[in-house]
Short mmCIF file of C-alpha atoms in Angstrom, two decimals:
data_model
loop_
_atom_site.label_atom_id
_atom_site.label_comp_id
_atom_site.label_asym_id
_atom_site.label_seq_id
_atom_site.Cartn_x
_atom_site.Cartn_y
_atom_site.Cartn_z
CA MET A 857 119.29 45.04 72.42
CA ILE A 858 116.45 44.23 74.74
CA PHE A 859 118.82 44.65 77.70
CA HIS A 860 119.86 48.13 76.54
CA GLU A 861 116.25 49.21 76.02
CA ALA A 862 115.33 47.97 79.48
CA ALA A 863 118.24 49.83 81.01
CA ARG A 864 117.29 53.03 79.20
CA TYR A 865 113.68 52.61 80.29
CA ALA A 866 114.78 52.09 83.89
CA HIS A 867 116.86 55.28 83.68
CA VAL A 868 113.90 57.26 82.34
CA GLN A 869 111.62 55.78 85.00
CA ALA A 870 114.08 56.78 87.73
CA ALA A 871 114.33 60.32 86.35
CA PHE A 872 110.56 60.57 86.19
CA SER A 873 110.26 59.28 89.75
CA GLU A 874 112.83 61.83 90.96
CA THR A 875 111.00 64.64 89.16
CA ARG A 876 107.69 63.57 90.64
CA THR A 877 109.24 63.52 94.14
CA MET A 878 110.73 66.96 93.55
CA TYR A 879 107.33 68.35 92.66
CA ARG A 880 105.83 66.81 95.77
CA LYS A 881 108.10 68.85 98.08
CA PRO A 882 106.69 72.35 97.47
CA PRO A 883 103.25 71.47 98.91
CA ILE A 884 104.99 70.17 102.06
CA ILE A 885 107.10 73.32 102.32
CA LEU A 886 104.08 75.51 101.64
CA ALA A 887 102.15 73.72 104.37
CA GLN A 888 104.97 74.36 106.82
CA LEU A 889 105.16 78.01 105.81
CA LEU A 890 101.40 78.35 106.17
CA GLN A 891 101.57 76.82 109.63
CA GLN A 892 104.30 79.29 110.64
CA TYR A 893 102.33 82.18 109.17
CA ARG A 894 99.23 81.25 111.14
CA TYR A 895 101.26 80.89 114.34
CA TRP A 896 102.93 84.31 114.08
CA ARG A 897 99.78 85.99 112.79
CA GLY A 898 97.97 84.78 115.91
CA LYS A 899 100.79 86.03 118.13
CA ILE A 900 100.79 89.46 116.50
CA LEU A 901 97.01 89.80 116.68
CA ARG A 902 97.08 88.90 120.36
CA LEU A 903 99.83 91.46 120.93
CA LEU A 904 97.79 94.13 119.17
CA ASP A 905 94.74 93.25 121.27
CA ILE A 906 95.48 95.56 124.21
CA LYS A 907 92.67 94.06 126.27
CA GLY A 908 94.84 91.00 126.82
CA ARG A 909 97.80 93.02 128.06
CA THR A 910 98.99 94.25 131.43
CA ALA A 911 97.90 97.81 132.19
CA TRP A 912 100.40 100.36 133.50
CA LEU A 913 98.54 102.99 135.52
CA TYR A 914 100.33 106.30 136.07
CA SER A 915 99.78 110.02 136.48
CA PRO A 916 102.10 113.00 135.96
CA ASP A 917 100.48 114.43 139.10
CA CYS A 918 102.02 111.63 141.15
CA GLN A 919 105.43 113.11 140.35
CA THR A 920 104.51 116.49 141.84
CA HIS A 921 104.43 115.31 145.46
CA PHE A 922 107.74 116.42 146.99
CA ALA A 923 108.64 115.58 150.57
CA GLY A 924 112.04 117.28 150.54
CA SER A 925 115.36 116.86 148.77
CA LEU A 926 116.68 114.35 151.33
CA HIS A 927 113.49 112.35 151.68
CA PRO A 928 113.71 108.77 150.34
CA GLU A 929 110.18 108.81 148.89
CA SER A 930 111.06 110.73 145.74
CA PRO A 931 109.74 111.14 142.17
CA GLU A 932 112.82 109.29 140.92
CA ARG A 933 111.36 106.01 142.20
CA THR A 934 108.73 105.56 139.50
CA GLU A 935 111.09 107.02 136.90
CA ALA A 936 113.65 104.31 137.73
CA ILE A 937 111.04 101.58 137.24
CA GLU A 938 109.95 103.01 133.90
CA GLN A 939 113.52 103.23 132.62
CA ALA A 940 114.20 99.61 133.60
CA LEU A 941 111.10 98.50 131.70
CA ARG A 942 112.10 100.53 128.65
CA ARG A 943 115.58 98.99 128.61
CA SER A 944 114.18 95.47 128.95
CA GLY A 945 111.61 95.82 126.16
CA LEU A 946 108.71 95.13 128.54
CA TRP A 947 107.57 98.73 128.13
CA LEU A 948 106.31 97.98 124.61
CA LEU A 949 104.04 95.22 125.94
CA LEU A 950 102.15 97.41 128.44
CA GLN A 951 99.02 99.43 127.79
CA LYS A 952 99.58 102.83 129.40
CA ILE A 953 96.60 104.37 131.16
CA GLU A 954 96.61 107.79 132.81
CA ALA A 955 94.87 107.66 136.17
CA PRO A 956 91.70 109.63 136.89
CA ASP A 957 90.96 111.36 140.18
CA VAL A 958 89.49 109.20 142.90
CA THR A 959 85.93 110.29 143.69
CA GLU A 960 84.65 111.55 147.03
CA VAL A 961 82.35 108.53 147.25
CA GLN A 962 85.28 106.16 146.77
CA LEU A 963 87.35 107.97 149.41
CA ALA A 964 84.48 108.07 151.91
CA ARG A 965 84.34 104.27 151.99
CA VAL A 966 87.76 104.26 153.66
CA HIS A 967 88.67 107.68 155.11
CA THR A 968 86.78 110.02 157.41
CA ARG A 969 85.62 113.37 156.07
CA ARG A 970 87.19 115.11 159.05
CA TYR A 971 90.60 113.65 158.23
CA LEU A 972 90.42 114.60 154.56
CA ASN A 973 89.29 118.13 155.42
CA ASP A 974 92.19 118.46 157.86
CA LEU A 975 94.69 117.49 155.16
CA GLU A 976 93.15 120.04 152.78
CA SER A 977 93.40 122.78 155.39
CA ARG A 978 97.08 122.10 156.02
CA LEU A 979 98.32 122.23 152.43
CA PRO A 980 101.16 124.77 152.21
CA ALA A 981 101.46 127.38 149.48
CA GLN A 982 105.12 126.44 149.19
CA GLY A 983 107.62 124.14 150.87
CA GLN A 984 106.51 121.31 153.13
CA VAL A 985 104.40 120.90 156.26
CA GLN A 986 105.40 118.10 158.63
CA ILE A 987 102.45 115.87 159.53
CA ASN A 988 104.47 113.57 161.78
CA ASP A 989 108.05 112.33 162.09
CA ASP A 990 108.53 111.28 158.47
CA THR A 991 105.41 112.37 156.58
CA PHE A 992 105.35 115.74 154.83
CA LEU A 993 102.65 117.59 152.91
CA SER A 994 103.62 119.74 149.96
CA ARG A 995 101.43 121.93 147.77
CA HIS A 996 100.57 119.10 145.35
CA THR A 997 100.53 116.14 147.76
CA LEU A 998 96.79 115.62 147.91
CA GLN A 999 96.37 115.83 144.16
CA ALA A 1000 99.11 113.21 143.79
CA ALA A 1001 97.48 111.01 146.44
CA ARG A 1002 94.08 111.32 144.77
CA LYS A 1003 95.55 110.21 141.47
CA ALA A 1004 97.31 107.29 143.17
CA ALA A 1005 94.02 106.07 144.63
CA GLY A 1006 92.26 106.79 141.34
CA ALA A 1007 94.82 104.62 139.57
CA ALA A 1008 94.05 101.69 141.87
CA VAL A 1009 90.31 102.07 141.26
CA LYS A 1010 90.75 102.40 137.49
CA ALA A 1011 92.99 99.34 137.47
CA VAL A 1012 90.44 97.11 139.19
CA ASP A 1013 87.73 98.43 136.87
CA MET A 1014 89.82 97.50 133.83
CA VAL A 1015 90.56 94.01 135.11
CA MET A 1016 86.97 93.36 136.17
CA ARG A 1017 85.70 94.54 132.77
CA LYS A 1018 88.31 92.44 130.94
CA GLN A 1019 89.97 95.53 129.49
CA ALA A 1020 93.29 94.32 130.91
CA LYS A 1021 94.64 90.95 132.01
CA ASN A 1022 96.13 92.47 135.16
CA ALA A 1023 97.63 95.82 136.16
CA PHE A 1024 100.49 97.59 137.90
CA CYS A 1025 99.95 101.05 139.41
CA ALA A 1026 103.19 103.05 139.25
CA VAL A 1027 102.03 105.64 141.75
CA ARG A 1028 103.14 107.69 144.70
CA PRO A 1029 102.79 108.62 147.49
CA PRO A 1030 102.36 105.08 148.81
CA GLY A 1031 99.34 104.16 150.90
CA HIS A 1032 99.50 101.14 153.22
CA HIS A 1033 100.38 103.11 156.39
CA ALA A 1034 97.43 105.49 155.93
CA HIS A 1035 94.66 104.85 158.47
CA ALA A 1036 91.04 105.85 158.14
CA ASP A 1037 91.70 109.02 160.11
CA LYS A 1038 95.44 109.74 159.98
CA ALA A 1039 98.47 109.90 157.71
CA SER A 1040 101.69 108.11 158.59
CA GLY A 1041 104.77 106.48 157.10
CA PHE A 1042 104.87 108.62 153.92
CA CYS A 1043 101.19 107.68 153.26
CA PHE A 1044 98.03 109.82 153.03
CA ILE A 1045 95.35 107.79 151.21
CA ASN A 1046 95.27 104.00 151.48
CA ASN A 1047 95.22 103.06 147.81
CA VAL A 1048 94.67 99.31 148.14
CA ALA A 1049 91.96 99.84 150.76
CA VAL A 1050 90.09 102.20 148.43
CA ALA A 1051 90.41 99.63 145.62
CA ALA A 1052 89.21 96.78 147.86
CA MET A 1053 86.14 98.70 149.00
CA HIS A 1054 85.39 99.64 145.39
CA LEU A 1055 85.40 95.95 144.44
CA ILE A 1056 83.03 95.14 147.29
CA ALA A 1057 80.68 98.09 146.72
CA GLU A 1058 80.53 98.17 142.92
CA TYR A 1059 81.08 94.54 141.93
CA ARG A 1060 79.56 92.85 144.98
CA LEU A 1061 82.64 90.72 145.58
CA GLU A 1062 82.61 88.82 148.85
CA ARG A 1063 86.27 87.81 149.16
CA VAL A 1064 89.09 90.23 148.32
CA ALA A 1065 92.68 89.43 149.31
CA ILE A 1066 95.39 92.02 149.93
CA LEU A 1067 98.95 90.70 149.94
CA ASP A 1068 101.44 93.18 151.40
CA PHE A 1069 105.11 92.26 150.93
CA ASP A 1070 106.56 95.67 151.80
CA VAL A 1071 109.28 95.45 154.45
CA HIS A 1072 107.08 97.53 156.77
CA HIS A 1073 103.86 96.20 158.24
CA GLY A 1074 100.66 97.38 156.52
CA ASP A 1075 99.29 98.81 159.76
CA GLY A 1076 96.91 101.24 158.09
CA THR A 1077 95.38 98.51 155.95
CA GLN A 1078 95.04 96.19 158.95
CA ASP A 1079 93.33 98.91 160.98
CA ILE A 1080 90.85 99.66 158.19
CA PHE A 1081 89.83 96.02 157.72
CA ALA A 1082 90.15 94.80 161.32
CA ASP A 1083 86.40 94.16 161.48
CA ASP A 1084 85.68 93.30 157.84
CA PRO A 1085 85.94 89.56 157.08
CA ARG A 1086 85.28 90.19 153.38
CA VAL A 1087 88.93 91.27 153.10
CA MET A 1088 91.93 89.05 153.79
CA LEU A 1089 95.21 90.80 154.63
CA LEU A 1090 98.50 88.93 154.45
CA SER A 1091 101.45 91.07 155.54
CA SER A 1092 105.12 90.06 155.64
CA PHE A 1093 107.50 92.56 157.23
CA GLU A 1094 110.65 93.01 159.25
CA TYR A 1095 110.12 93.12 163.01
CA PRO A 1096 110.97 95.14 164.98
CA LEU A 1097 110.90 97.97 162.46
CA TYR A 1098 108.59 100.89 161.74
CA PRO A 1099 105.72 101.10 162.59
CA PHE A 1100 106.51 98.84 165.57
CA ALA A 1101 109.25 98.84 168.17
CA GLU A 1102 110.26 95.74 170.14
CA GLY A 1103 107.26 94.32 171.97
CA GLU A 1104 104.71 96.52 170.20
CA LEU A 1105 103.48 94.13 167.51
CA PRO A 1106 99.74 93.77 168.11
CA ALA A 1107 97.68 90.71 167.50
CA ALA A 1108 95.19 91.07 164.69
CA ALA A 1109 92.48 92.68 166.77
CA GLY A 1110 88.89 92.90 165.64
CA ARG A 1111 86.40 90.48 164.18
CA ASN A 1112 88.25 89.70 160.97
CA PRO A 1113 89.78 86.20 161.17
CA HIS A 1114 91.51 86.66 157.81
CA ILE A 1115 94.44 88.83 158.93
CA VAL A 1116 97.72 86.92 158.76
CA ASN A 1117 100.93 88.61 159.91
CA THR A 1118 104.26 86.95 159.11
CA PRO A 1119 107.04 88.94 160.83
CA LEU A 1120 110.63 88.34 159.76
CA LYS A 1121 113.74 89.27 161.70
CA ALA A 1122 116.68 91.39 160.57
CA GLY A 1123 119.00 89.36 158.37
CA ASP A 1124 116.32 86.98 157.12
CA GLY A 1125 116.55 86.20 153.43
CA SER A 1126 115.01 84.06 150.74
CA GLN A 1127 114.54 80.89 152.78
CA ALA A 1128 112.69 82.52 155.68
CA PHE A 1129 110.54 84.61 153.34
CA ARG A 1130 109.61 81.71 151.07
CA ASP A 1131 108.89 79.45 154.05
CA ALA A 1132 106.49 82.08 155.42
CA VAL A 1133 104.71 82.29 152.08
CA ARG A 1134 104.50 78.50 151.66
CA ASN A 1135 103.48 77.72 155.24
CA ARG A 1136 101.26 80.69 156.10
CA TRP A 1137 100.13 82.64 153.05
CA LEU A 1138 99.34 79.95 150.50
CA PRO A 1139 97.27 77.71 152.82
CA ALA A 1140 95.32 80.75 154.06
CA LEU A 1141 94.65 81.90 150.51
CA GLU A 1142 93.55 78.44 149.38
CA ALA A 1143 91.05 78.33 152.23
CA PHE A 1144 89.82 81.89 151.60
CA ARG A 1145 89.42 81.43 147.81
CA PRO A 1146 89.80 85.12 146.89
CA GLN A 1147 87.77 86.49 144.00
CA PHE A 1148 90.33 89.25 143.41
CA ILE A 1149 93.92 89.78 144.58
CA LEU A 1150 95.40 93.19 145.36
CA LEU A 1151 99.13 93.55 145.96
CA SER A 1152 100.73 96.16 148.19
CA ALA A 1153 103.94 95.89 146.22
CA GLY A 1154 106.79 97.20 148.34
CA PHE A 1155 110.30 96.27 147.23
CA ASP A 1156 112.20 97.61 150.25
CA ALA A 1157 112.82 94.10 151.66
CA HIS A 1158 115.60 93.89 149.05
CA LYS A 1159 119.06 93.35 150.53
CA ASP A 1160 120.35 96.62 149.04
CA ASP A 1161 117.63 98.84 150.51
CA GLU A 1162 119.10 100.84 153.36
CA LEU A 1163 115.81 101.52 155.16
CA ALA A 1164 115.60 97.91 156.38
CA HIS A 1165 117.64 94.79 157.06
CA LEU A 1166 116.09 91.87 155.16
CA ARG A 1167 118.07 90.07 152.47
CA LEU A 1168 115.65 89.44 149.62
CA THR A 1169 116.60 89.73 145.95
CA GLU A 1170 114.62 90.38 142.80
CA ASP A 1171 114.40 86.60 142.34
CA ASP A 1172 112.26 86.39 145.48
CA PHE A 1173 109.79 88.96 144.17
CA GLU A 1174 109.61 87.07 140.88
CA TRP A 1175 109.05 83.76 142.72
CA LEU A 1176 106.29 85.28 144.86
CA THR A 1177 104.56 86.82 141.84
CA LYS A 1178 104.48 83.47 140.05
CA LYS A 1179 102.99 81.78 143.12
CA ILE A 1180 100.32 84.46 143.41
CA MET A 1181 99.47 84.22 139.72
CA LEU A 1182 98.96 80.46 139.93
CA LEU A 1183 96.63 80.91 142.88
CA ALA A 1184 94.79 83.77 141.16
CA ASN A 1185 94.21 81.54 138.15
CA ARG A 1186 92.63 78.89 140.37
CA HIS A 1187 90.36 81.13 142.41
CA ALA A 1188 90.18 84.67 141.00
CA LYS A 1189 90.08 84.20 137.22
CA GLY A 1190 93.64 85.53 137.15
CA ARG A 1191 92.54 88.95 138.43
CA ILE A 1192 95.47 90.79 140.02
CA VAL A 1193 96.17 94.49 140.54
CA SER A 1194 99.53 95.49 141.99
CA VAL A 1195 100.01 98.92 143.60
CA LEU A 1196 103.46 100.33 144.35
CA GLU A 1197 104.29 100.88 148.01
CA GLY A 1198 107.92 101.15 149.20
CA GLY A 1199 111.37 100.61 147.73
CA TYR A 1200 113.96 103.37 148.09
CA HIS A 1201 117.24 102.08 146.67
CA LEU A 1202 116.66 102.97 143.05
CA PRO A 1203 118.67 100.20 141.30
CA SER A 1204 117.18 97.39 143.41
CA LEU A 1205 113.71 98.94 143.21
CA ALA A 1206 113.94 99.05 139.41
CA ALA A 1207 115.26 95.49 139.13
CA SER A 1208 112.69 94.08 141.55
CA ALA A 1209 109.73 95.87 139.99
CA LYS A 1210 110.88 94.80 136.53
CA ALA A 1211 110.99 91.15 137.64
CA HIS A 1212 107.54 91.49 139.21
CA ILE A 1213 105.96 93.24 136.21
CA GLY A 1214 107.65 90.83 133.82
CA CYS A 1215 105.70 87.99 135.43
CA LEU A 1216 102.44 89.91 135.10
CA VAL A 1217 103.14 90.64 131.43
CA LYS A 1218 103.77 86.96 130.72
CA ALA A 1219 100.18 86.20 131.73
CA SER A 1220 99.25 87.80 128.40
CA PRO A 1221 97.92 85.46 125.68
CA PHE A 1222 100.92 86.54 123.59
CA PHE A 1223 103.21 84.31 125.68
#
């Protein structure tokens, strides 16, 4: 009898213990759910906080510059980039900002008044006016160029004021061949130069770096900053190729010791490009300690671009962007503004720019 009672008691005790364990589980599950809720709530709030996102600077006016139906620098270039971003989902993560006009004061820091007046006087009522071998003015060219420069200025303002983590300026016409007093190579106003001088004049920065990875040398930018050691210019490019023929590549003349040219030869690909960045660019940047990094983002060194003969892929542009971002985090508080230059094969331009912008977007606190 006693044995049976003990057995029954043991059975009841086991059932009670099981019930008690069962009622312990919900608090554990609730704690896990609460942890997940807090995690995703934080992610969503950071996503909704546009100040932590990459800015996309654009202007409808930039699409009105038309150099001719056969000219490679066409409105379809920025459209191709936008479509690639939309398809990838990155488009939803960008804050879209329409560019203002650049001001006369901002232009005057880089370009001569005589040059700007000359461009104004040559604007055609219709069609195109040829400025030189490959550079054409149309009725809306200067308005497009002013918006492109205005986008670069607005972008650096947003990053400096912590209204954006970084920025990409989807603008045209490009700018890095534009000199202080002349247009060339599809370029009229030097967008990155205007942005660099704005940083120096308005924010009192002492060290601004411009990294130009377009397949063509940034000759206009080099000329503008040849005597200004506050600006570092790193330019990788195919040589010989426009703007230089064989034997024409000049040394970095002037008093600026921070101009680093890394010419590549036709057929060079990832290895040569990455070696140049590792061995020349990164050590120079570490020594310079830039307070802000501007990118002349040309994607025409891609192997599919028919205007040149280098063999880069979108993976190389992604690799470079990651390297630059790490360095910017060390020295420049992560401050980067990228401004579109070249890239004329639409599929490779779109893929390369998407890879580049994808890296910038991933600097957001959301990731």
